[in-house]
Short mmCIF file of C-alpha atoms and ligand atoms in Angstrom, two decimals:
data_model
loop_
_atom_site.label_atom_id
_atom_site.label_comp_id
_atom_site.label_asym_id
_atom_site.label_seq_id
_atom_site.Cartn_x
_atom_site.Cartn_y
_atom_site.Cartn_z
CA MET X 1 0.00 0.00 0.00
CA ALA X 2 1.30 3.43 -0.89
CA ALA X 3 2.31 5.63 2.01
CA ARG X 4 -0.22 8.29 2.97
CA PRO X 5 0.96 11.65 1.62
CA LEU X 6 3.18 13.45 4.12
CA LEU X 7 1.14 16.63 3.66
CA LEU X 8 -2.05 14.88 4.78
CA ARG X 9 -0.27 13.32 7.75
CA ALA X 10 0.93 16.73 8.93
CA LEU X 11 -2.56 18.18 8.42
CA SER X 12 -4.07 15.46 10.60
CA GLY X 13 -1.80 16.68 13.39
CA GLU X 14 0.92 14.05 13.13
CA THR X 15 4.48 15.04 13.84
CA THR X 16 6.66 13.82 10.96
CA ASP X 17 10.39 12.99 10.63
CA ARG X 18 10.69 15.86 8.21
CA PRO X 19 8.09 18.39 7.19
CA PRO X 20 6.35 18.02 3.82
CA ILE X 21 7.25 20.82 1.38
CA TRP X 22 5.35 22.66 -1.34
CA LEU X 23 5.57 26.29 -2.43
CA MET X 24 2.80 28.79 -3.01
CA ARG X 25 2.82 29.80 -6.69
CA GLN X 26 5.17 26.91 -7.48
CA ALA X 27 3.59 26.70 -10.94
CA GLY X 28 4.01 29.77 -13.08
CA ARG X 29 6.40 32.26 -14.51
CA SER X 30 9.56 31.14 -12.70
CA LEU X 31 9.50 28.05 -14.96
CA PRO X 32 10.59 28.36 -18.63
CA GLU X 33 8.31 25.45 -19.55
CA TYR X 34 5.39 27.41 -18.04
CA ARG X 35 6.21 30.47 -20.14
CA ALA X 36 6.29 28.29 -23.27
CA LEU X 37 2.89 26.76 -22.43
CA ARG X 38 1.42 30.16 -21.52
CA ALA X 39 2.47 31.54 -24.93
CA ARG X 40 0.11 29.01 -26.55
CA ALA X 41 -2.98 30.30 -24.71
CA ASP X 42 -5.00 33.31 -25.89
CA ASP X 43 -5.28 34.79 -22.42
CA PHE X 44 -4.67 33.81 -18.80
CA ILE X 45 -8.31 32.98 -18.00
CA SER X 46 -8.74 30.64 -20.97
CA PHE X 47 -5.47 28.99 -19.92
CA CYS X 48 -6.87 28.39 -16.39
CA LEU X 49 -10.12 27.00 -17.84
CA ASP X 50 -8.41 24.62 -20.29
CA PRO X 51 -8.04 21.38 -18.28
CA GLU X 52 -5.32 19.96 -20.49
CA MET X 53 -3.13 23.05 -20.25
CA ALA X 54 -3.92 23.71 -16.59
CA ALA X 55 -3.10 20.09 -15.67
CA GLU X 56 0.20 20.40 -17.50
CA ALA X 57 1.03 23.66 -15.66
CA THR X 58 0.14 21.98 -12.34
CA LEU X 59 2.48 19.06 -13.06
CA GLN X 60 5.45 21.07 -14.39
CA PRO X 61 6.96 21.91 -10.98
CA MET X 62 6.30 18.33 -9.81
CA ARG X 63 8.56 16.97 -12.56
CA ARG X 64 11.34 19.39 -11.79
CA PHE X 65 11.35 19.30 -7.97
CA ALA X 66 10.71 16.64 -5.29
CA LEU X 67 7.73 18.55 -3.90
CA ASP X 68 5.27 16.72 -1.63
CA ALA X 69 2.16 18.40 -3.03
CA ALA X 70 0.81 19.89 -6.24
CA ILE X 71 -1.57 22.87 -6.21
CA VAL X 72 -4.11 23.02 -8.99
CA PHE X 73 -3.33 25.67 -11.59
CA ALA X 74 -6.17 28.21 -11.42
CA ASP X 75 -6.71 31.69 -9.93
CA ILE X 76 -8.70 33.20 -7.08
CA LEU X 77 -10.36 35.59 -9.56
CA LEU X 78 -12.09 32.81 -11.52
CA LEU X 79 -14.86 32.91 -8.91
CA PRO X 80 -15.95 36.55 -9.40
CA ARG X 81 -15.96 35.87 -13.13
CA ALA X 82 -18.18 32.81 -12.61
CA LEU X 83 -20.48 35.04 -10.52
CA GLY X 84 -20.96 37.39 -13.45
CA GLN X 85 -18.36 40.14 -12.94
CA GLU X 86 -16.03 40.68 -15.87
CA VAL X 87 -12.37 39.79 -15.09
CA TRP X 88 -9.34 40.13 -17.35
CA PHE X 89 -5.57 40.40 -16.95
CA GLU X 90 -3.63 43.30 -18.43
CA THR X 91 -0.16 42.05 -19.34
CA GLY X 92 2.35 43.36 -16.84
CA GLU X 93 -0.33 45.14 -14.81
CA GLY X 94 -2.30 42.41 -13.12
CA PRO X 95 -6.02 41.86 -12.80
CA ARG X 96 -8.83 44.19 -13.90
CA LEU X 97 -12.52 43.75 -13.06
CA GLY X 98 -15.64 45.25 -14.62
CA PRO X 99 -18.45 46.92 -12.64
CA LEU X 100 -19.64 45.08 -9.53
CA PRO X 101 -23.00 43.35 -10.19
CA SER X 102 -25.76 43.93 -7.61
CA ILE X 103 -25.77 41.67 -4.55
CA ALA X 104 -29.09 40.24 -5.77
CA ALA X 105 -27.52 39.36 -9.14
CA LEU X 106 -24.51 37.75 -7.42
CA GLU X 107 -26.84 35.76 -5.14
CA ARG X 108 -28.73 34.43 -8.17
CA GLU X 109 -25.44 33.16 -9.65
CA ALA X 110 -23.93 31.66 -6.46
CA ALA X 111 -25.31 28.16 -7.10
CA ALA X 112 -24.42 28.11 -10.81
CA ALA X 113 -20.89 29.49 -10.31
CA SER X 114 -19.27 26.22 -9.28
CA ALA X 115 -20.80 24.45 -12.31
CA ARG X 116 -19.23 27.14 -14.53
CA LEU X 117 -15.92 26.30 -12.85
CA SER X 118 -16.22 22.59 -13.69
CA PRO X 119 -13.07 22.83 -15.91
CA VAL X 120 -11.10 23.32 -12.65
CA GLY X 121 -12.66 20.07 -11.41
CA GLU X 122 -11.63 18.38 -14.62
CA THR X 123 -8.06 19.66 -14.16
CA LEU X 124 -8.02 18.20 -10.64
CA GLY X 125 -9.22 14.82 -11.92
CA ARG X 126 -6.53 14.73 -14.60
CA VAL X 127 -3.77 15.71 -12.19
CA ARG X 128 -4.86 13.21 -9.54
CA GLY X 129 -4.71 10.50 -12.19
CA ALA X 130 -1.17 11.47 -13.18
CA LEU X 131 0.36 12.21 -9.78
CA GLU X 132 2.13 9.58 -7.66
CA PRO X 133 0.00 8.48 -4.68
CA GLU X 134 2.56 9.77 -2.13
CA ARG X 135 2.13 13.31 -3.45
CA ALA X 136 -0.97 15.22 -2.37
CA LEU X 137 -3.16 17.41 -4.56
CA ILE X 138 -4.32 20.77 -3.19
CA GLY X 139 -7.37 22.71 -4.39
CA PHE X 140 -7.86 26.35 -3.45
CA ALA X 141 -9.99 29.46 -3.47
CA GLY X 142 -9.47 33.04 -2.40
CA GLY X 143 -10.73 34.10 1.00
CA PRO X 144 -14.10 35.88 0.71
CA TRP X 145 -12.67 39.17 2.03
CA THR X 146 -9.67 39.11 -0.35
CA VAL X 147 -11.87 38.33 -3.35
CA ALA X 148 -14.30 41.07 -2.22
CA THR X 149 -11.44 43.61 -2.19
CA TYR X 150 -10.71 42.88 -5.87
CA MET X 151 -14.43 42.99 -6.75
CA LEU X 152 -14.88 46.34 -4.98
CA GLU X 153 -11.67 47.98 -6.19
CA GLY X 154 -11.75 46.62 -9.73
CA ARG X 155 -8.02 45.91 -9.65
CA GLY X 156 -5.10 45.02 -7.41
CA SER X 157 -4.45 48.00 -5.14
CA ASP X 158 -3.74 48.99 -1.55
CA ARG X 159 -7.34 47.99 -0.65
CA SER X 160 -8.00 51.41 0.88
CA LEU X 161 -11.37 51.68 -0.88
CA ALA X 162 -12.52 48.26 0.35
CA ARG X 163 -11.24 48.96 3.88
CA SER X 164 -13.05 52.32 3.90
CA LEU X 165 -16.31 50.71 2.79
CA VAL X 166 -16.11 48.39 5.81
CA PHE X 167 -16.93 51.49 7.87
CA SER X 168 -18.91 53.68 5.45
CA ASP X 169 -21.12 50.92 3.99
CA PRO X 170 -20.75 47.86 6.25
CA ALA X 171 -24.01 46.32 5.00
CA LYS X 172 -22.72 46.20 1.42
CA VAL X 173 -19.36 44.68 2.38
CA GLU X 174 -20.97 42.11 4.67
CA ALA X 175 -23.53 41.12 2.02
CA LEU X 176 -20.75 40.71 -0.55
CA VAL X 177 -18.63 38.61 1.82
CA ALA X 178 -21.70 36.49 2.64
CA VAL X 179 -22.40 35.71 -1.05
CA LEU X 180 -18.74 34.90 -1.60
CA THR X 181 -18.67 32.64 1.47
CA GLU X 182 -21.55 30.63 0.02
CA ALA X 183 -20.08 30.49 -3.49
CA THR X 184 -16.61 29.60 -2.16
CA ALA X 185 -17.97 26.75 -0.04
CA ARG X 186 -19.74 25.29 -3.09
CA TYR X 187 -16.64 25.75 -5.25
CA LEU X 188 -14.41 23.97 -2.70
CA VAL X 189 -16.93 21.12 -2.33
CA MET X 190 -16.76 20.66 -6.11
CA GLN X 191 -12.94 20.66 -6.00
CA ALA X 192 -12.83 18.05 -3.22
CA ARG X 193 -15.29 15.83 -5.11
CA SER X 194 -13.06 16.17 -8.20
CA GLY X 195 -9.86 14.98 -6.49
CA ALA X 196 -8.49 17.74 -4.25
CA GLN X 197 -7.22 16.10 -1.04
CA ALA X 198 -6.56 19.34 0.86
CA LEU X 199 -8.03 22.82 0.33
CA GLN X 200 -6.29 26.14 0.86
CA ILE X 201 -8.07 29.45 1.41
CA PHE X 202 -5.79 32.30 0.25
CA GLU X 203 -6.80 35.28 2.40
CA SER X 204 -3.95 37.33 0.97
CA TRP X 205 -5.19 40.70 2.24
CA ALA X 206 -5.94 39.95 5.88
CA GLU X 207 -3.67 42.79 7.01
CA LEU X 208 -4.77 46.09 8.57
CA LEU X 209 -8.16 44.85 9.75
CA PRO X 210 -9.18 45.79 13.31
CA GLU X 211 -9.92 42.78 15.51
CA ASP X 212 -13.74 42.99 15.33
CA VAL X 213 -13.62 43.41 11.53
CA PHE X 214 -11.15 40.53 11.20
CA GLU X 215 -13.50 38.37 13.25
CA ARG X 216 -16.55 39.26 11.10
CA LEU X 217 -14.93 39.28 7.66
CA VAL X 218 -12.23 36.61 8.00
CA ILE X 219 -12.66 34.23 10.96
CA GLN X 220 -16.44 33.79 10.71
CA PRO X 221 -16.60 33.32 6.92
CA HIS X 222 -13.76 30.76 7.04
CA ALA X 223 -15.50 28.93 9.90
CA GLU X 224 -18.69 28.90 7.80
CA ILE X 225 -16.82 27.47 4.78
CA VAL X 226 -15.33 24.67 6.91
CA ARG X 227 -18.77 23.98 8.44
CA ARG X 228 -20.36 23.77 4.98
CA LEU X 229 -17.65 21.41 3.72
CA ARG X 230 -18.20 19.04 6.64
CA GLN X 231 -21.98 19.27 6.21
CA GLU X 232 -21.50 18.14 2.59
CA GLY X 233 -19.45 15.18 3.79
CA ILE X 234 -16.09 16.58 2.69
CA ALA X 235 -13.34 15.41 5.08
CA ALA X 236 -10.41 17.08 3.24
CA PRO X 237 -8.32 19.22 5.61
CA VAL X 238 -8.40 22.99 5.10
CA ILE X 239 -5.37 25.29 5.25
CA GLY X 240 -6.24 28.92 5.94
CA PHE X 241 -3.69 31.57 5.02
CA PRO X 242 -4.66 34.93 6.55
CA ARG X 243 -1.61 36.79 5.28
CA GLY X 244 -0.71 39.83 7.35
CA ALA X 245 -3.03 38.94 10.25
CA GLY X 246 -0.16 39.43 12.72
CA ALA X 247 -1.12 38.61 16.30
CA LEU X 248 -4.72 37.88 15.22
CA VAL X 249 -3.51 34.65 13.62
CA GLU X 250 -3.75 33.05 17.08
CA ARG X 251 -7.49 33.72 17.30
CA TYR X 252 -7.76 32.61 13.69
CA GLY X 253 -6.13 29.24 14.51
CA ALA X 254 -8.36 28.71 17.53
CA GLU X 255 -11.70 29.80 16.02
CA SER X 256 -11.77 29.28 12.24
CA GLY X 257 -11.98 25.47 12.32
CA VAL X 258 -9.15 25.01 9.80
CA GLN X 259 -6.63 22.17 10.17
CA GLY X 260 -3.62 24.14 8.93
CA VAL X 261 -2.64 27.80 9.29
CA GLY X 262 -0.34 29.48 6.78
CA LEU X 263 2.10 31.93 8.37
CA ASP X 264 3.62 34.90 6.59
CA VAL X 265 7.26 35.97 6.65
CA GLN X 266 6.92 37.92 9.90
CA ALA X 267 5.47 35.15 12.08
CA PRO X 268 7.50 34.77 15.28
CA ALA X 269 8.82 31.27 16.10
CA ALA X 270 7.03 31.24 19.46
CA LEU X 271 3.69 32.15 17.92
CA GLY X 272 4.05 29.25 15.48
CA ARG X 273 4.80 26.86 18.35
CA ARG X 274 1.72 28.00 20.26
CA LEU X 275 -0.43 27.41 17.17
CA GLN X 276 1.02 23.91 16.79
CA GLY X 277 -0.84 22.93 19.95
CA ALA X 278 -4.09 23.17 17.95
CA VAL X 279 -3.29 23.08 14.21
CA ALA X 280 -0.56 22.30 11.69
CA ILE X 281 1.40 25.39 10.64
CA GLN X 282 2.72 26.20 7.18
CA GLY X 283 5.28 28.76 6.02
CA ALA X 284 7.13 31.07 6.33
CA LEU X 285 10.30 31.47 4.25
CA ASP X 286 10.60 34.93 2.71
CA PRO X 287 10.26 34.70 -1.11
CA LEU X 288 12.81 37.53 -1.35
CA LEU X 289 15.36 35.37 0.46
CA LEU X 290 14.52 32.40 -1.81
CA ARG X 291 15.24 34.65 -4.78
CA ALA X 292 18.44 36.04 -3.24
CA GLY X 293 19.84 32.58 -2.37
CA GLY X 294 23.28 32.05 -0.91
CA GLU X 295 24.34 30.98 2.57
CA ALA X 296 21.73 33.13 4.27
CA LEU X 297 19.04 31.08 2.53
CA GLY X 298 20.45 27.78 3.78
CA ARG X 299 20.76 29.15 7.32
CA ARG X 300 17.18 30.42 7.38
CA VAL X 301 15.81 27.12 6.04
CA GLU X 302 17.70 25.28 8.81
CA ALA X 303 16.38 27.70 11.43
CA LEU X 304 12.76 27.22 10.27
CA LEU X 305 13.18 23.43 10.28
CA ARG X 306 14.56 23.50 13.82
CA GLN X 307 12.14 25.98 15.28
CA TRP X 308 8.99 24.21 14.07
CA SER X 309 9.93 20.53 13.95
CA PRO X 310 8.81 17.89 14.65
CA GLY X 311 5.62 19.75 13.83
CA PRO X 312 2.99 19.46 12.74
CA TYR X 313 4.77 21.68 10.22
CA ILE X 314 4.51 22.11 6.43
CA PHE X 315 7.50 23.81 4.87
CA ASN X 316 6.49 26.63 2.50
CA LEU X 317 7.02 30.30 1.75
CA GLY X 318 5.41 33.22 3.56
CA HIS X 319 3.96 34.34 0.18
CA GLY X 320 4.26 33.16 -3.44
CA VAL X 321 7.40 32.35 -5.47
CA LEU X 322 8.55 35.49 -7.32
CA PRO X 323 8.71 35.10 -11.13
CA ASP X 324 12.44 35.87 -11.34
CA THR X 325 13.51 33.33 -8.70
CA PRO X 326 16.49 31.22 -9.88
CA LEU X 327 15.37 27.60 -10.18
CA ALA X 328 18.62 26.42 -8.56
CA HIS X 329 17.52 28.15 -5.34
CA ILE X 330 14.20 26.29 -5.33
CA ALA X 331 15.98 22.98 -6.01
CA ALA X 332 18.44 23.64 -3.16
CA VAL X 333 15.67 24.35 -0.65
CA VAL X 334 13.69 21.27 -1.70
CA ASP X 335 16.85 19.15 -1.32
CA GLN X 336 17.64 20.64 2.08
CA VAL X 337 14.14 20.08 3.45
CA THR X 338 13.66 16.56 2.05
CA ALA X 339 17.09 15.45 3.36
CA TRP X 340 16.50 16.87 6.83
CA ARG X 341 15.45 14.70 9.80
CA SER X 342 14.18 15.88 13.15
CA ARG X 343 15.55 12.80 14.92
O1 CP3 M 1 0.26 28.41 -6.66
C1 CP3 M 1 0.21 27.96 -7.84
O2 CP3 M 1 1.23 27.63 -8.46
C2 CP3 M 1 -1.17 27.76 -8.46
C3 CP3 M 1 -1.70 28.82 -9.23
C4 CP3 M 1 -2.12 30.17 -8.63
C5 CP3 M 1 -2.17 31.35 -9.42
N1 CP3 M 1 -2.73 32.35 -8.68
C6 CP3 M 1 -1.72 31.45 -10.84
C7 CP3 M 1 -1.42 32.77 -11.42
C8 CP3 M 1 -2.59 30.52 -7.35
C9 CP3 M 1 -2.69 29.67 -6.09
C10 CP3 M 1 -2.98 31.90 -7.40
C11 CP3 M 1 -3.57 32.61 -6.26
C12 CP3 M 1 -3.81 34.06 -6.37
N2 CP3 M 1 -4.20 34.78 -7.46
C13 CP3 M 1 -3.76 34.94 -5.26
C14 CP3 M 1 -3.48 34.54 -3.83
C15 CP3 M 1 -2.03 34.35 -3.58
C16 CP3 M 1 -1.22 35.60 -3.57
O3 CP3 M 1 -0.31 35.68 -4.40
O4 CP3 M 1 -1.51 36.50 -2.75
C17 CP3 M 1 -4.07 36.24 -5.74
C18 CP3 M 1 -4.11 37.52 -4.93
C19 CP3 M 1 -4.35 36.12 -7.14
C20 CP3 M 1 -4.79 37.19 -8.07
C21 CP3 M 1 -3.82 37.38 -9.16
N3 CP3 M 1 -3.61 36.50 -10.19
C22 CP3 M 1 -2.98 38.50 -9.35
C23 CP3 M 1 -2.89 39.70 -8.43
C24 CP3 M 1 -2.25 38.25 -10.52
C25 CP3 M 1 -1.30 39.20 -11.22
C26 CP3 M 1 -0.02 39.31 -10.52
C27 CP3 M 1 0.81 38.05 -10.67
O5 CP3 M 1 1.21 37.50 -9.65
O6 CP3 M 1 1.02 37.65 -11.82
C28 CP3 M 1 -2.63 36.98 -11.00
C29 CP3 M 1 -2.11 36.29 -12.22
C30 CP3 M 1 -1.58 34.91 -12.05
N4 CP3 M 1 -2.13 33.93 -11.27
C31 CP3 M 1 -0.47 34.38 -12.76
C32 CP3 M 1 -0.37 33.02 -12.37
C33 CP3 M 1 0.61 32.01 -12.86
C34 CP3 M 1 0.37 35.12 -13.79
C35 CP3 M 1 -0.40 35.30 -15.06
C36 CP3 M 1 0.37 34.95 -16.31
O7 CP3 M 1 1.04 33.89 -16.38
O8 CP3 M 1 0.25 35.71 -17.26
#
């Protein structure tokens, strides 16, 4: 019988001889083979919604590096598009979104949205069929608040408009987050049924929220998503990544119901250890250090391994791989982590 994937063991709270490793944004522009594949697609969204191409992009980093998990190639902004808001990517400038549909219109589309995203399910099925059984497959969605910031702002930004609306029009923001919570739960159920063995919620813009707002717009929606998954019979563990939450990540770990908590580059060692009493932790190597490489990189990897082993710990970055990261640096970190033993 094939060994249970190390990632799933860590997420069920087991301490492991070495932590599993995968990297956020491991698929993508740092890989020349990705850039070649991307050049064949008309635009980024059609690439994400083409199961053959998306499965290939998912598998590319798995062929190159001894990673313990693959993450499905998709994007957090596929969901607003499936809910009826126009989304496109300006080359070199990032995402752009059309006018925000009314809440009523979004609510009408919430049930149909995950069916429109069935190509992502098909990608997951293809990848699961091609991936070795010891390597786990991760599905994902954006956190409702993070996705709401893009829908409200119409682009990537400093989120000051969305954060202002929290106070000037709280009913609108809460209604939007509620629709997204529902649609995200359905989308993640579909991904789990299609082959995702773990699910990550990327709450990339959890920073700068006061505690009561963080509770209402991050902790409670994530708890609701986990509750809905379990209600639908989905047992797959959930990793929540409230990037920038700072000290609030402790409340997040205790109250959101997730099995794993992603930590960003600032997370103190002691905070991670406290969280490990309740959940698996994931992170928190600085992508800038991964790009810079050298002896400092090796020393930091060793320090992270020591401070958070024997776990439960999942080795990862504190944010995504930067496009101009030398591949030799990624290979060196994967080698260092997979060769390491806590005892
Ligand atoms: O991790 C992986 O390898 C899987 C694929 C993945 C992508 N986006 C592919 C992508 C994942 C997990 C994401 C998540 C995502 N998308 C987040 C959360 C994580 C984070 O970085 O904070 C966010 C905020 C987005 C929204 C998004 N998508 C932005 C802001 C951009 C433009 C900036 C950028 O990083 O390129 C994208 C585009 C995007 N998503 C690309 C890729 C490979 C580049 C598009 C291209 O190849 O032309």
